[in-house]
């Protein structure tokens, strides 16, 4: 039997010893810096980073398994740290000076990064406009959602230029001239992840901060392929809900989960990203169905006590609602609604 990857072992230890035992308290407060300090020390922030920058360059299966473990233990903590991996991957594919300045520090966990780019999917509406100013770029507009405010060190900010390009650049994750954050939002789930909106009024970033600049249609095509796959966090949260059920109830749901996970991961590993798009989207939607069934079953099995905010089943049910809309696009929304009304 093959031994688990060291990062899977570390993720499991973190989940069992720290994240899961405190998940209900975190849910009602905020992700503590001590949780993130342990994740920084674990090496998990370098999962996707090149080895020459101190990362692990872990196989996709390892990346997915660690996401399942962390999300199933404490979805709020998972969500803060998962933001970090997009900046790492963006820098790994970048050739600008910002790569050498930040990639090693992100890979080793010295710095924790957030992301502010989902609004770029609203194109042709442009919530954040980027214009050339002096030897850099000026950002104006509103970022509706930014997670990890007060917890992250840097953020990867995106907007659209007058030439219909997407431009991603790094900024310090703090209030500064041209950047102001709202108060943390009170949300039905994951309030602990400290999500705010960002008002940009002339935030200026130098050319040296730019990590990616590409035509919007080219970026959007690649982004679409990423959003068609099932999210490993969905499988992890479903597994957590199944632990709250007796075997008679859990067994058929576990079989459905295994089938959907197997099909989803087989496509990710065995087919080119542009192949089997309809099947990927269908499996993503089916994964939501299994998650919804499992978390609802956990609430039903737990009875009236699940209405307590400190109850695990109720927390998982709320987190499931969040995962249904996290990373949502018009295409995935339509597919999900069609499945619900079929």
C-alpha angles and dihedrals in degrees: 000000000000115000114240118260111269091243091053089052091050092047091051092049092049091048095049099039103035119005105045097042091056101033097107092050092046090050090059095044127020138291103279121232087234091064091052091045089059091048090050090052094046096068092237092121088065096053094117099028123110115261092236088065094048097269131127100234085211122194117261092251090058092048090052095046094051090049090052092050096048096042092049092051101045118350094193093057091043091052095052093050096041090064087067096066097065093059089047093052091044091054092045088061095042128098099192127107091260088072094065092039097053114011097080092046091050094044093054095043095247086125129032117207135202129197134232107184112099089098089067087073089068090075131167079042106070113206091173120037121196121202132179112256124174108310094339145030135285121216122205131173140045131307102205096200131028120164127205100031108172090016102065126073098205137011134213106225125194136193141155124259128218087258090060093252125140112232123194120192137166124245134172110269096238139088111280138148106312096012125085128166129213122231112280110279124246104230135180088243137012096021083144090069090072102235118187138165119245125220113207117197109167099328103177122207125179124243087250089067094060115110101171138016120172142142109281094234091055093047092044093053091055092043091052091057091053094050095053094070124087114261113244088218088068090059092046094051091047090053090052091053092049091059088066094059133080116250095257090058097036099048100072091042091049090053091052090048093051092050095050094043092048092050094045096049093043089060093046092051101033108037136054113261092250094052129092093010096161091048092050091052092047091052091048089054093046089052089059089051093054091046092050092048093048096047092044090049090052090054092047092047092049095053125197096344089069088075089072111102088226092059117111096215092053091047091051091049091054092046088051089058089053094050090052090065101029109110090004120165130187088258096052091043091055092047092050094048091048090053092048093051098039 
